[in-house]
Tab-separated table of C-alpha atoms in Angstrom:
chain	number	residue	atom	x	y	z
U	1	GLU	CA	0.046	-15.175	1.781
U	2	ASN	CA	-2.488	-12.589	2.987
U	3	LEU	CA	-4.055	-15.167	5.273
U	4	SER	CA	-0.710	-16.071	6.853
U	5	ALA	CA	0.138	-12.363	7.203
U	6	ALA	CA	-3.220	-11.739	8.894
U	7	ILE	CA	-2.637	-14.611	11.315
U	8	LEU	CA	0.855	-13.356	12.174
U	9	LEU	CA	-0.365	-9.772	12.605
U	10	TRP	CA	-3.067	-10.976	14.978
U	11	ALA	CA	-0.791	-13.340	16.925
U	12	LEU	CA	1.993	-10.770	17.374
U	13	TRP	CA	-0.162	-7.644	17.747
U	14	ARG	CA	0.898	-6.998	21.372
U	15	TYR	CA	4.513	-6.552	20.234
U	16	TYR	CA	3.799	-3.775	17.754
U	17	THR	CA	3.756	-0.080	18.411
U	18	PRO	CA	0.277	0.926	19.602
U	19	VAL	CA	-1.646	2.373	16.676
U	20	ARG	CA	-3.081	5.830	17.229
U	21	TRP	CA	-6.327	6.142	15.264
U	22	ALA	CA	-6.345	9.889	14.710
U	23	HIS	CA	-6.831	12.112	11.640
U	24	ILE	CA	-8.885	9.424	9.890
U	25	PRO	CA	-10.643	11.859	7.482
U	26	LEU	CA	-7.227	13.101	6.337
U	27	GLY	CA	-6.201	9.463	5.874
U	28	VAL	CA	-9.251	8.851	3.675
U	29	LEU	CA	-8.428	11.923	1.547
U	30	ALA	CA	-4.779	10.882	1.266
U	31	GLY	CA	-5.925	7.399	0.238
U	32	LEU	CA	-8.162	8.746	-2.512
U	33	PHE	CA	-5.356	11.005	-3.715
U	34	GLY	CA	-3.013	8.006	-3.578
U	35	THR	CA	-5.230	6.107	-6.015
U	36	LEU	CA	-5.085	8.978	-8.505
U	37	LEU	CA	-1.342	9.278	-7.934
U	38	TRP	CA	-0.766	5.561	-8.569
U	39	ILE	CA	-2.860	5.387	-11.751
U	40	GLY	CA	-1.632	8.712	-13.094
U	41	THR	CA	2.021	7.889	-12.471
U	42	GLU	CA	1.728	4.528	-14.250
U	43	TYR	CA	0.046	6.073	-17.289
U	44	PHE	CA	2.650	8.864	-17.341
U	45	ASP	CA	5.469	6.280	-17.095
U	46	GLN	CA	3.953	4.415	-20.036
U	47	HIS	CA	3.576	7.660	-21.992
U	48	ILE	CA	7.257	8.601	-21.602
U	49	GLY	CA	8.477	5.034	-22.148
U	50	LEU	CA	9.662	4.371	-18.591
U	51	SER	CA	7.297	1.387	-18.480
U	52	HIS	CA	5.062	-0.392	-20.943
U	53	ALA	CA	1.491	-1.528	-20.667
U	54	PRO	CA	1.554	-5.305	-20.295
U	55	SER	CA	0.119	-7.392	-23.099
U	56	ALA	CA	-3.311	-8.880	-22.548
U	57	SER	CA	-1.759	-12.346	-22.240
U	58	ALA	CA	0.609	-11.162	-19.483
U	59	VAL	CA	-2.214	-9.933	-17.234
U	60	TYR	CA	-4.506	-12.232	-15.290
U	61	ASN	CA	-8.021	-11.341	-16.356
U	62	PRO	CA	-10.641	-13.193	-14.291
U	63	ASP	CA	-13.294	-12.331	-16.891
U	64	VAL	CA	-11.410	-14.630	-19.285
U	65	PHE	CA	-10.028	-17.270	-16.932
U	66	LEU	CA	-13.039	-17.588	-14.615
U	67	PRO	CA	-16.119	-17.701	-16.866
U	68	ILE	CA	-18.464	-18.825	-14.071
U	69	ALA	CA	-19.788	-15.712	-12.342
U	70	TRP	CA	-19.666	-16.928	-8.721
U	71	GLN	CA	-16.042	-18.080	-9.145
U	72	ARG	CA	-15.049	-14.739	-10.639
U	73	TRP	CA	-16.752	-12.773	-7.831
U	74	LEU	CA	-15.243	-15.003	-5.141
U	75	TYR	CA	-11.790	-14.499	-6.658
U	76	LEU	CA	-12.303	-10.732	-6.793
U	77	ALA	CA	-13.628	-10.595	-3.226
U	78	ILE	CA	-10.568	-12.442	-1.938
U	79	ARG	CA	-8.213	-10.463	-4.184
U	80	VAL	CA	-9.597	-7.121	-2.934
U	81	THR	CA	-10.007	-8.050	0.746
U	82	GLY	CA	-6.352	-8.887	1.449
U	83	PRO	CA	-4.860	-5.706	-0.044
U	84	THR	CA	-7.600	-3.620	1.580
U	85	LEU	CA	-7.589	-5.075	5.103
U	86	VAL	CA	-4.286	-6.931	5.632
U	87	VAL	CA	-1.589	-5.327	3.469
U	88	PRO	CA	-2.067	-1.800	4.885
U	89	PHE	CA	-1.432	-3.020	8.437
U	90	MET	CA	1.547	-5.126	7.429
U	91	GLU	CA	3.227	-2.530	5.213
U	92	GLU	CA	2.530	0.533	7.356
U	93	LEU	CA	3.746	-1.174	10.535
U	94	PHE	CA	6.911	-2.223	8.724
U	95	PHE	CA	7.694	0.798	6.551
U	96	ARG	CA	6.190	3.810	8.337
U	97	ASP	CA	6.665	2.556	11.908
U	98	PHE	CA	9.661	0.236	12.157
U	99	LEU	CA	11.845	1.113	9.146
U	100	THR	CA	11.347	4.877	9.419
U	101	ARG	CA	12.525	4.831	13.020
U	102	VAL	CA	15.414	2.452	12.202
U	103	PHE	CA	16.596	4.903	9.531
U	104	ILE	CA	16.639	7.608	12.212
U	105	LYS	CA	18.292	5.806	15.126
U	106	GLY	CA	19.284	2.275	14.086
U	107	ALA	CA	19.083	-0.370	16.792
U	108	TYR	CA	17.668	2.233	19.195
U	109	PHE	CA	14.604	2.795	16.997
U	110	ASP	CA	12.266	2.277	19.945
U	111	GLU	CA	13.515	5.604	21.373
U	112	VAL	CA	12.188	7.458	18.316
U	113	PRO	CA	8.572	8.645	18.480
U	114	VAL	CA	6.173	7.651	15.720
U	115	GLY	CA	6.103	10.347	13.050
U	116	ALA	CA	9.631	11.644	13.648
U	117	PHE	CA	11.174	13.214	10.557
U	118	THR	CA	14.539	13.221	8.843
U	119	TRP	CA	15.097	13.584	5.127
U	120	PHE	CA	17.122	10.372	5.193
U	121	SER	CA	14.267	8.379	6.727
U	122	LEU	CA	11.601	9.870	4.434
U	123	LEU	CA	13.577	9.300	1.243
U	124	GLY	CA	15.119	6.004	2.366
U	125	VAL	CA	11.817	4.426	3.366
U	126	SER	CA	10.189	5.708	0.170
U	127	ALA	CA	13.008	4.070	-1.815
U	128	ALA	CA	12.555	0.805	0.092
U	129	PHE	CA	8.797	0.970	-0.516
U	130	ALA	CA	9.509	1.560	-4.228
U	131	ILE	CA	11.801	-1.478	-4.409
U	132	ASN	CA	9.090	-3.543	-2.705
U	133	HIS	CA	6.721	-2.656	-5.556
U	134	GLY	CA	9.025	-3.893	-8.320
U	135	ALA	CA	8.283	-2.597	-11.805
U	136	GLN	CA	5.902	-0.050	-10.319
U	137	TRP	CA	8.768	1.587	-8.442
U	138	PRO	CA	7.981	5.189	-9.502
U	139	GLU	CA	4.455	4.832	-8.118
U	140	GLY	CA	5.840	3.117	-5.036
U	141	PHE	CA	8.327	5.910	-4.401
U	142	LEU	CA	5.764	8.697	-4.767
U	143	TYR	CA	3.223	6.795	-2.674
U	144	GLY	CA	5.904	6.176	-0.049
U	145	LEU	CA	6.526	9.929	0.082
U	146	LEU	CA	2.794	10.557	0.446
U	147	MET	CA	2.468	8.087	3.326
U	148	GLY	CA	5.660	9.369	4.962
U	149	LEU	CA	4.420	12.955	4.844
U	150	LEU	CA	1.023	11.867	6.168
U	151	LEU	CA	2.761	10.200	9.118
U	152	VAL	CA	4.936	13.239	9.813
U	153	ARG	CA	1.863	15.503	9.667
U	154	THR	CA	-0.454	13.351	11.795
U	155	LYS	CA	1.888	11.229	13.976
U	156	SER	CA	-0.803	8.581	13.430
U	157	LEU	CA	-0.111	5.117	12.070
U	158	GLY	CA	-3.890	4.706	11.959
U	159	SER	CA	-4.287	7.475	9.397
U	160	CYS	CA	-1.609	5.807	7.238
U	161	ILE	CA	-3.259	2.385	7.552
U	162	VAL	CA	-6.626	3.873	6.584
U	163	ALA	CA	-5.078	5.785	3.664
U	164	HIS	CA	-3.330	2.661	2.393
U	165	GLY	CA	-6.529	0.610	2.693
U	166	VAL	CA	-8.562	3.264	0.872
U	167	THR	CA	-5.970	3.429	-1.909
U	168	ASN	CA	-5.855	-0.328	-2.392
U	169	CYS	CA	-9.632	-0.694	-2.249
U	170	THR	CA	-10.402	2.145	-4.664
U	171	LEU	CA	-7.596	1.088	-7.014
U	172	TYR	CA	-9.019	-2.425	-7.219
U	173	LEU	CA	-12.569	-1.123	-7.615
U	174	TYR	CA	-11.231	0.987	-10.501
U	175	VAL	CA	-9.719	-2.167	-12.019
U	176	ILE	CA	-12.957	-4.133	-11.681
U	177	TYR	CA	-15.023	-1.261	-13.096
U	178	THR	CA	-12.723	-0.468	-16.058
U	179	GLY	CA	-11.214	-3.906	-16.724
U	180	ASP	CA	-7.716	-2.371	-16.621
U	181	TRP	CA	-6.189	-5.502	-15.065
U	182	GLN	CA	-2.591	-4.219	-15.170
U	183	PHE	CA	-3.183	-2.640	-11.748
U	184	MET	CA	-4.267	-5.869	-10.041
């Protein structure tokens, strides 16, 4: 699915809002904070009983299912590359660009500048982002708020794309390093 998304992003790129690549260092910091936010929120949810840590049999662990080293590393490379390089473009263009502006002005969204703010759009898009992340909806909602506030502050889709890529990459590196496969 990441490959087809990448192909569609590339083929339709001229139709998207031009991405302004500004405030990249702030995007990197927001991305690192987003990783801590995601992990911390999930552990807090498990602590208060809002969610439960999945059983070992319910989580795909490549260390168990792919005993040959090169297969395991190829799987991990593919599994990390898509969420780091493709998903941030796809989700930020949809949620922070298109949907945010639709929540502000409906069918006339193209009249709304990138980074415009209303409480309805910030909370509504964060809720939609949460729903998109299923059982991890609390993390999704808080991360959606973080990305929405980053966009309002910077007016830069590029900073949001970078932040999202940094979060996904560092989250998956955390998973590989710790073996906490519930986050992958």
